Amino acid sequence: SSSFRYLAARSLKKKSWRYHKKYQTWFQRHEEPMAITDEYEMGTYIYFDYEGAWCQRKKTEFRFEYRYLEDAELV
């Protein structure tokens, strides 16, 4: 249901997960970014692999462009 998705999203955001609109999955910083600019940050991230197994994977030297960040605040 939509209320379950809302609660799941709110819980993930509290744990510093960010939703990437282009890849349509959740990312979390694995460590402090190597670079941060006004347009993106780059570093190692953990993300949910929803196409294969529903599990977490690591992506190194990933460029997270802020224009793809789902940043709607959930109250």
PDB file of N, CA and C in Angstrom:
ATOM      1  N   SER A   1       0.834  -1.194   0.000  1.00  0.00           N
ATOM      2  CA  SER A   1       0.000   0.000   0.000  1.00  0.00           C
ATOM      3  C   SER A   1       0.872   1.248   0.000  1.00  0.00           C
ATOM      4  N   SER A   2       0.275   2.375  -0.316  1.00  0.00           N
ATOM      5  CA  SER A   2       1.050   3.609  -0.381  1.00  0.00           C
ATOM      6  C   SER A   2       1.535   4.030   1.005  1.00  0.00           C
ATOM      7  N   SER A   3       0.767   3.737   2.062  1.00  0.00           N
ATOM      8  CA  SER A   3       1.212   4.122   3.399  1.00  0.00           C
ATOM      9  C   SER A   3       2.438   3.313   3.812  1.00  0.00           C
ATOM     10  N   PHE A   4       2.508   2.038   3.394  1.00  0.00           N
ATOM     11  CA  PHE A   4       3.699   1.236   3.682  1.00  0.00           C
ATOM     12  C   PHE A   4       4.915   1.814   2.968  1.00  0.00           C
ATOM     13  N   ARG A   5       4.759   2.178   1.681  1.00  0.00           N
ATOM     14  CA  ARG A   5       5.874   2.764   0.920  1.00  0.00           C
ATOM     15  C   ARG A   5       6.328   4.070   1.559  1.00  0.00           C
ATOM     16  N   TYR A   6       5.364   4.852   2.025  1.00  0.00           N
ATOM     17  CA  TYR A   6       5.686   6.120   2.682  1.00  0.00           C
ATOM     18  C   TYR A   6       6.521   5.870   3.941  1.00  0.00           C
ATOM     19  N   LEU A   7       6.088   4.917   4.767  1.00  0.00           N
ATOM     20  CA  LEU A   7       6.811   4.623   6.001  1.00  0.00           C
ATOM     21  C   LEU A   7       8.188   4.044   5.708  1.00  0.00           C
ATOM     22  N   ALA A   8       8.283   3.195   4.681  1.00  0.00           N
ATOM     23  CA  ALA A   8       9.575   2.628   4.302  1.00  0.00           C
ATOM     24  C   ALA A   8      10.516   3.728   3.827  1.00  0.00           C
ATOM     25  N   ALA A   9      10.021   4.641   3.001  1.00  0.00           N
ATOM     26  CA  ALA A   9      10.846   5.739   2.499  1.00  0.00           C
ATOM     27  C   ALA A   9      11.291   6.641   3.645  1.00  0.00           C
ATOM     28  N   ARG A  10      10.376   6.925   4.569  1.00  0.00           N
ATOM     29  CA  ARG A  10      10.724   7.782   5.701  1.00  0.00           C
ATOM     30  C   ARG A  10      11.817   7.123   6.550  1.00  0.00           C
ATOM     31  N   SER A  11      11.705   5.828   6.757  1.00  0.00           N
ATOM     32  CA  SER A  11      12.692   5.086   7.537  1.00  0.00           C
ATOM     33  C   SER A  11      14.054   5.093   6.853  1.00  0.00           C
ATOM     34  N   LEU A  12      14.073   4.882   5.538  1.00  0.00           N
ATOM     35  CA  LEU A  12      15.334   4.897   4.793  1.00  0.00           C
ATOM     36  C   LEU A  12      15.982   6.276   4.842  1.00  0.00           C
ATOM     37  N   LYS A  13      15.175   7.330   4.704  1.00  0.00           N
ATOM     38  CA  LYS A  13      15.735   8.687   4.735  1.00  0.00           C
ATOM     39  C   LYS A  13      16.331   9.006   6.102  1.00  0.00           C
ATOM     40  N   LYS A  14      15.701   8.509   7.175  1.00  0.00           N
ATOM     41  CA  LYS A  14      16.253   8.729   8.515  1.00  0.00           C
ATOM     42  C   LYS A  14      17.624   8.089   8.653  1.00  0.00           C
ATOM     43  N   LYS A  15      17.863   7.019   7.888  1.00  0.00           N
ATOM     44  CA  LYS A  15      19.148   6.314   7.943  1.00  0.00           C
ATOM     45  C   LYS A  15      20.086   6.799   6.842  1.00  0.00           C
ATOM     46  N   SER A  16      19.798   7.970   6.296  1.00  0.00           N
ATOM     47  CA  SER A  16      20.653   8.637   5.294  1.00  0.00           C
ATOM     48  C   SER A  16      20.686   7.931   3.946  1.00  0.00           C
ATOM     49  N   TRP A  17      19.649   7.185   3.621  1.00  0.00           N
ATOM     50  CA  TRP A  17      19.525   6.647   2.269  1.00  0.00           C
ATOM     51  C   TRP A  17      18.917   7.736   1.397  1.00  0.00           C
ATOM     52  N   ARG A  18      19.311   7.782   0.123  1.00  0.00           N
ATOM     53  CA  ARG A  18      18.787   8.780  -0.819  1.00  0.00           C
ATOM     54  C   ARG A  18      18.246   8.055  -2.036  1.00  0.00           C
ATOM     55  N   TYR A  19      17.107   8.508  -2.499  1.00  0.00           N
ATOM     56  CA  TYR A  19      16.489   7.872  -3.666  1.00  0.00           C
ATOM     57  C   TYR A  19      16.990   8.535  -4.942  1.00  0.00           C
ATOM     58  N   HIS A  20      17.498   7.716  -5.874  1.00  0.00           N
ATOM     59  CA  HIS A  20      18.025   8.201  -7.153  1.00  0.00           C
ATOM     60  C   HIS A  20      16.950   8.005  -8.214  1.00  0.00           C
ATOM     61  N   LYS A  21      16.443   9.114  -8.761  1.00  0.00           N
ATOM     62  CA  LYS A  21      15.309   9.041  -9.694  1.00  0.00           C
ATOM     63  C   LYS A  21      15.658   8.376 -11.017  1.00  0.00           C
ATOM     64  N   LYS A  22      16.899   8.521 -11.485  1.00  0.00           N
ATOM     65  CA  LYS A  22      17.276   7.906 -12.765  1.00  0.00           C
ATOM     66  C   LYS A  22      17.390   6.383 -12.630  1.00  0.00           C
ATOM     67  N   TYR A  23      18.062   5.935 -11.571  1.00  0.00           N
ATOM     68  CA  TYR A  23      18.254   4.489 -11.381  1.00  0.00           C
ATOM     69  C   TYR A  23      17.120   3.848 -10.586  1.00  0.00           C
ATOM     70  N   GLN A  24      16.247   4.679 -10.026  1.00  0.00           N
ATOM     71  CA  GLN A  24      15.070   4.230  -9.294  1.00  0.00           C
ATOM     72  C   GLN A  24      15.408   3.227  -8.203  1.00  0.00           C
ATOM     73  N   THR A  25      16.417   3.594  -7.425  1.00  0.00           N
ATOM     74  CA  THR A  25      16.759   2.776  -6.264  1.00  0.00           C
ATOM     75  C   THR A  25      17.401   3.663  -5.201  1.00  0.00           C
ATOM     76  N   TRP A  26      17.634   3.081  -4.042  1.00  0.00           N
ATOM     77  CA  TRP A  26      18.155   3.823  -2.891  1.00  0.00           C
ATOM     78  C   TRP A  26      19.661   3.676  -2.788  1.00  0.00           C
ATOM     79  N   PHE A  27      20.337   4.788  -2.494  1.00  0.00           N
ATOM     80  CA  PHE A  27      21.783   4.813  -2.310  1.00  0.00           C
ATOM     81  C   PHE A  27      22.114   5.363  -0.923  1.00  0.00           C
ATOM     82  N   GLN A  28      23.202   4.895  -0.360  1.00  0.00           N
ATOM     83  CA  GLN A  28      23.710   5.419   0.905  1.00  0.00           C
ATOM     84  C   GLN A  28      25.223   5.539   0.788  1.00  0.00           C
ATOM     85  N   ARG A  29      25.776   6.628   1.340  1.00  0.00           N
ATOM     86  CA  ARG A  29      27.234   6.786   1.319  1.00  0.00           C
ATOM     87  C   ARG A  29      27.883   5.649   2.112  1.00  0.00           C
ATOM     88  N   HIS A  30      28.898   5.028   1.516  1.00  0.00           N
ATOM     89  CA  HIS A  30      29.671   4.001   2.213  1.00  0.00           C
ATOM     90  C   HIS A  30      30.776   4.653   3.034  1.00  0.00           C
ATOM     91  N   GLU A  31      31.217   5.808   2.572  1.00  0.00           N
ATOM     92  CA  GLU A  31      32.249   6.591   3.252  1.00  0.00           C
ATOM     93  C   GLU A  31      32.076   8.038   2.802  1.00  0.00           C
ATOM     94  N   GLU A  32      32.856   8.926   3.376  1.00  0.00           N
ATOM     95  CA  GLU A  32      32.759  10.332   2.962  1.00  0.00           C
ATOM     96  C   GLU A  32      33.106  10.453   1.480  1.00  0.00           C
ATOM     97  N   PRO A  33      32.371  11.293   0.738  1.00  0.00           N
ATOM     98  CA  PRO A  33      32.640  11.437  -0.701  1.00  0.00           C
ATOM     99  C   PRO A  33      34.056  11.926  -0.978  1.00  0.00           C
ATOM    100  N   MET A  34      34.616  11.493  -2.115  1.00  0.00           N
ATOM    101  CA  MET A  34      35.938  11.952  -2.559  1.00  0.00           C
ATOM    102  C   MET A  34      35.835  13.377  -3.070  1.00  0.00           C
ATOM    103  N   ALA A  35      34.659  13.729  -3.631  1.00  0.00           N
ATOM    104  CA  ALA A  35      34.459  15.064  -4.193  1.00  0.00           C
ATOM    105  C   ALA A  35      33.010  15.478  -3.982  1.00  0.00           C
ATOM    106  N   ILE A  36      32.807  16.759  -3.691  1.00  0.00           N
ATOM    107  CA  ILE A  36      31.459  17.321  -3.580  1.00  0.00           C
ATOM    108  C   ILE A  36      31.467  18.652  -4.311  1.00  0.00           C
ATOM    109  N   THR A  37      30.545  18.809  -5.261  1.00  0.00           N
ATOM    110  CA  THR A  37      30.406  20.079  -5.974  1.00  0.00           C
ATOM    111  C   THR A  37      28.950  20.534  -5.825  1.00  0.00           C
ATOM    112  N   ASP A  38      28.605  21.612  -6.473  1.00  0.00           N
ATOM    113  CA  ASP A  38      27.220  22.081  -6.437  1.00  0.00           C
ATOM    114  C   ASP A  38      26.294  21.144  -7.212  1.00  0.00           C
ATOM    115  N   GLU A  39      26.851  20.371  -8.143  1.00  0.00           N
ATOM    116  CA  GLU A  39      26.029  19.549  -9.021  1.00  0.00           C
ATOM    117  C   GLU A  39      26.033  18.062  -8.679  1.00  0.00           C
ATOM    118  N   TYR A  40      27.067  17.593  -8.013  1.00  0.00           N
ATOM    119  CA  TYR A  40      27.151  16.153  -7.731  1.00  0.00           C
ATOM    120  C   TYR A  40      28.119  15.897  -6.582  1.00  0.00           C
ATOM    121  N   GLU A  41      28.102  14.665  -6.101  1.00  0.00           N
ATOM    122  CA  GLU A  41      29.144  14.190  -5.208  1.00  0.00           C
ATOM    123  C   GLU A  41      29.610  12.845  -5.757  1.00  0.00           C
ATOM    124  N   MET A  42      30.851  12.482  -5.459  1.00  0.00           N
ATOM    125  CA  MET A  42      31.398  11.248  -6.002  1.00  0.00           C
ATOM    126  C   MET A  42      32.106  10.475  -4.906  1.00  0.00           C
ATOM    127  N   GLY A  43      31.871   9.170  -4.887  1.00  0.00           N
ATOM    128  CA  GLY A  43      32.511   8.338  -3.891  1.00  0.00           C
ATOM    129  C   GLY A  43      31.979   6.923  -3.970  1.00  0.00           C
ATOM    130  N   THR A  44      32.103   6.212  -2.859  1.00  0.00           N
ATOM    131  CA  THR A  44      31.637   4.832  -2.779  1.00  0.00           C
ATOM    132  C   THR A  44      30.288   4.800  -2.079  1.00  0.00           C
ATOM    133  N   TYR A  45      29.344   4.103  -2.695  1.00  0.00           N
ATOM    134  CA  TYR A  45      27.981   4.028  -2.178  1.00  0.00           C
ATOM    135  C   TYR A  45      27.521   2.587  -2.073  1.00  0.00           C
ATOM    136  N   ILE A  46      26.604   2.363  -1.162  1.00  0.00           N
ATOM    137  CA  ILE A  46      25.872   1.104  -1.091  1.00  0.00           C
ATOM    138  C   ILE A  46      24.525   1.379  -1.753  1.00  0.00           C
ATOM    139  N   TYR A  47      24.032   0.432  -2.547  1.00  0.00           N
ATOM    140  CA  TYR A  47      22.718   0.635  -3.175  1.00  0.00           C
ATOM    141  C   TYR A  47      21.957  -0.671  -3.201  1.00  0.00           C
ATOM    142  N   PHE A  48      20.637  -0.560  -3.345  1.00  0.00           N
ATOM    143  CA  PHE A  48      19.794  -1.739  -3.446  1.00  0.00           C
ATOM    144  C   PHE A  48      19.769  -2.210  -4.898  1.00  0.00           C
ATOM    145  N   ASP A  49      20.112  -3.468  -5.107  1.00  0.00           N
ATOM    146  CA  ASP A  49      20.006  -4.091  -6.429  1.00  0.00           C
ATOM    147  C   ASP A  49      18.634  -4.745  -6.486  1.00  0.00           C
ATOM    148  N   TYR A  50      17.695  -4.061  -7.103  1.00  0.00           N
ATOM    149  CA  TYR A  50      16.329  -4.573  -7.142  1.00  0.00           C
ATOM    150  C   TYR A  50      16.065  -5.402  -8.401  1.00  0.00           C
ATOM    151  N   GLU A  51      16.938  -5.318  -9.405  1.00  0.00           N
ATOM    152  CA  GLU A  51      16.712  -6.075 -10.640  1.00  0.00           C
ATOM    153  C   GLU A  51      17.196  -7.513 -10.501  1.00  0.00           C
ATOM    154  N   GLY A  52      18.316  -7.697  -9.822  1.00  0.00           N
ATOM    155  CA  GLY A  52      18.791  -9.055  -9.556  1.00  0.00           C
ATOM    156  C   GLY A  52      18.129  -9.538  -8.283  1.00  0.00           C
ATOM    157  N   ALA A  53      18.937  -9.916  -7.345  1.00  0.00           N
ATOM    158  CA  ALA A  53      18.405 -10.256  -6.023  1.00  0.00           C
ATOM    159  C   ALA A  53      18.135  -8.936  -5.303  1.00  0.00           C
ATOM    160  N   TRP A  54      17.151  -8.932  -4.412  1.00  0.00           N
ATOM    161  CA  TRP A  54      16.885  -7.712  -3.637  1.00  0.00           C
ATOM    162  C   TRP A  54      17.920  -7.664  -2.520  1.00  0.00           C
ATOM    163  N   CYS A  55      19.091  -7.106  -2.846  1.00  0.00           N
ATOM    164  CA  CYS A  55      20.175  -7.087  -1.866  1.00  0.00           C
ATOM    165  C   CYS A  55      20.961  -5.792  -2.032  1.00  0.00           C
ATOM    166  N   GLN A  56      21.889  -5.584  -1.119  1.00  0.00           N
ATOM    167  CA  GLN A  56      22.714  -4.386  -1.177  1.00  0.00           C
ATOM    168  C   GLN A  56      24.019  -4.692  -1.900  1.00  0.00           C
ATOM    169  N   ARG A  57      24.443  -3.759  -2.727  1.00  0.00           N
ATOM    170  CA  ARG A  57      25.713  -3.886  -3.433  1.00  0.00           C
ATOM    171  C   ARG A  57      26.507  -2.600  -3.270  1.00  0.00           C
ATOM    172  N   LYS A  58      27.782  -2.668  -3.556  1.00  0.00           N
ATOM    173  CA  LYS A  58      28.654  -1.500  -3.427  1.00  0.00           C
ATOM    174  C   LYS A  58      29.043  -1.002  -4.810  1.00  0.00           C
ATOM    175  N   LYS A  59      29.070   0.319  -4.976  1.00  0.00           N
ATOM    176  CA  LYS A  59      29.480   0.933  -6.243  1.00  0.00           C
ATOM    177  C   LYS A  59      30.565   1.957  -5.910  1.00  0.00           C
ATOM    178  N   THR A  60      31.747   1.774  -6.485  1.00  0.00           N
ATOM    179  CA  THR A  60      32.855   2.695  -6.204  1.00  0.00           C
ATOM    180  C   THR A  60      32.953   3.762  -7.295  1.00  0.00           C
ATOM    181  N   GLU A  61      33.518   4.880  -6.929  1.00  0.00           N
ATOM    182  CA  GLU A  61      33.672   6.024  -7.837  1.00  0.00           C
ATOM    183  C   GLU A  61      32.361   6.356  -8.555  1.00  0.00           C
ATOM    184  N   PHE A  62      31.282   6.305  -7.796  1.00  0.00           N
ATOM    185  CA  PHE A  62      29.970   6.617  -8.355  1.00  0.00           C
ATOM    186  C   PHE A  62      29.714   8.111  -8.243  1.00  0.00           C
ATOM    187  N   ARG A  63      29.200   8.678  -9.314  1.00  0.00           N
ATOM    188  CA  ARG A  63      28.880  10.106  -9.343  1.00  0.00           C
ATOM    189  C   ARG A  63      27.380  10.259  -9.149  1.00  0.00           C
ATOM    190  N   PHE A  64      26.990  10.751  -7.979  1.00  0.00           N
ATOM    191  CA  PHE A  64      25.574  10.958  -7.659  1.00  0.00           C
ATOM    192  C   PHE A  64      25.236  12.402  -8.000  1.00  0.00           C
ATOM    193  N   GLU A  65      24.555  12.575  -9.132  1.00  0.00           N
ATOM    194  CA  GLU A  65      24.185  13.925  -9.567  1.00  0.00           C
ATOM    195  C   GLU A  65      22.939  14.367  -8.812  1.00  0.00           C
ATOM    196  N   TYR A  66      23.010  15.552  -8.222  1.00  0.00           N
ATOM    197  CA  TYR A  66      21.919  16.040  -7.380  1.00  0.00           C
ATOM    198  C   TYR A  66      20.615  16.236  -8.145  1.00  0.00           C
ATOM    199  N   ARG A  67      20.687  16.409  -9.469  1.00  0.00           N
ATOM    200  CA  ARG A  67      19.438  16.593 -10.216  1.00  0.00           C
ATOM    201  C   ARG A  67      18.588  15.319 -10.193  1.00  0.00           C
ATOM    202  N   TYR A  68      19.207  14.186  -9.884  1.00  0.00           N
ATOM    203  CA  TYR A  68      18.455  12.929  -9.800  1.00  0.00           C
ATOM    204  C   TYR A  68      18.041  12.584  -8.366  1.00  0.00           C
ATOM    205  N   LEU A  69      18.382  13.452  -7.435  1.00  0.00           N
ATOM    206  CA  LEU A  69      18.052  13.189  -6.044  1.00  0.00           C
ATOM    207  C   LEU A  69      16.589  13.468  -5.764  1.00  0.00           C
ATOM    208  N   GLU A  70      15.910  12.456  -5.257  1.00  0.00           N
ATOM    209  CA  GLU A  70      14.538  12.646  -4.817  1.00  0.00           C
ATOM    210  C   GLU A  70      14.624  13.289  -3.442  1.00  0.00           C
ATOM    211  N   ASP A  71      14.332  14.589  -3.385  1.00  0.00           N
ATOM    212  CA  ASP A  71      14.576  15.305  -2.144  1.00  0.00           C
ATOM    213  C   ASP A  71      13.309  15.811  -1.477  1.00  0.00           C
ATOM    214  N   ALA A  72      12.176  15.270  -1.880  1.00  0.00           N
ATOM    215  CA  ALA A  72      10.930  15.696  -1.246  1.00  0.00           C
ATOM    216  C   ALA A  72      10.991  15.338   0.234  1.00  0.00           C
ATOM    217  N   GLU A  73      10.768  16.301   1.082  1.00  0.00           N
ATOM    218  CA  GLU A  73      10.817  16.053   2.508  1.00  0.00           C
ATOM    219  C   GLU A  73       9.574  15.274   2.945  1.00  0.00           C
ATOM    220  N   LEU A  74       9.816  14.255   3.731  1.00  0.00           N
ATOM    221  CA  LEU A  74       8.711  13.467   4.279  1.00  0.00           C
ATOM    222  C   LEU A  74       8.547  13.847   5.743  1.00  0.00           C
ATOM    223  N   VAL A  75       7.366  14.249   6.112  1.00  0.00           N
ATOM    224  CA  VAL A  75       7.123  14.693   7.489  1.00  0.00           C
ATOM    225  C   VAL A  75       6.711  13.507   8.330  1.00  0.00           C
TER     226      VAL A  75
END
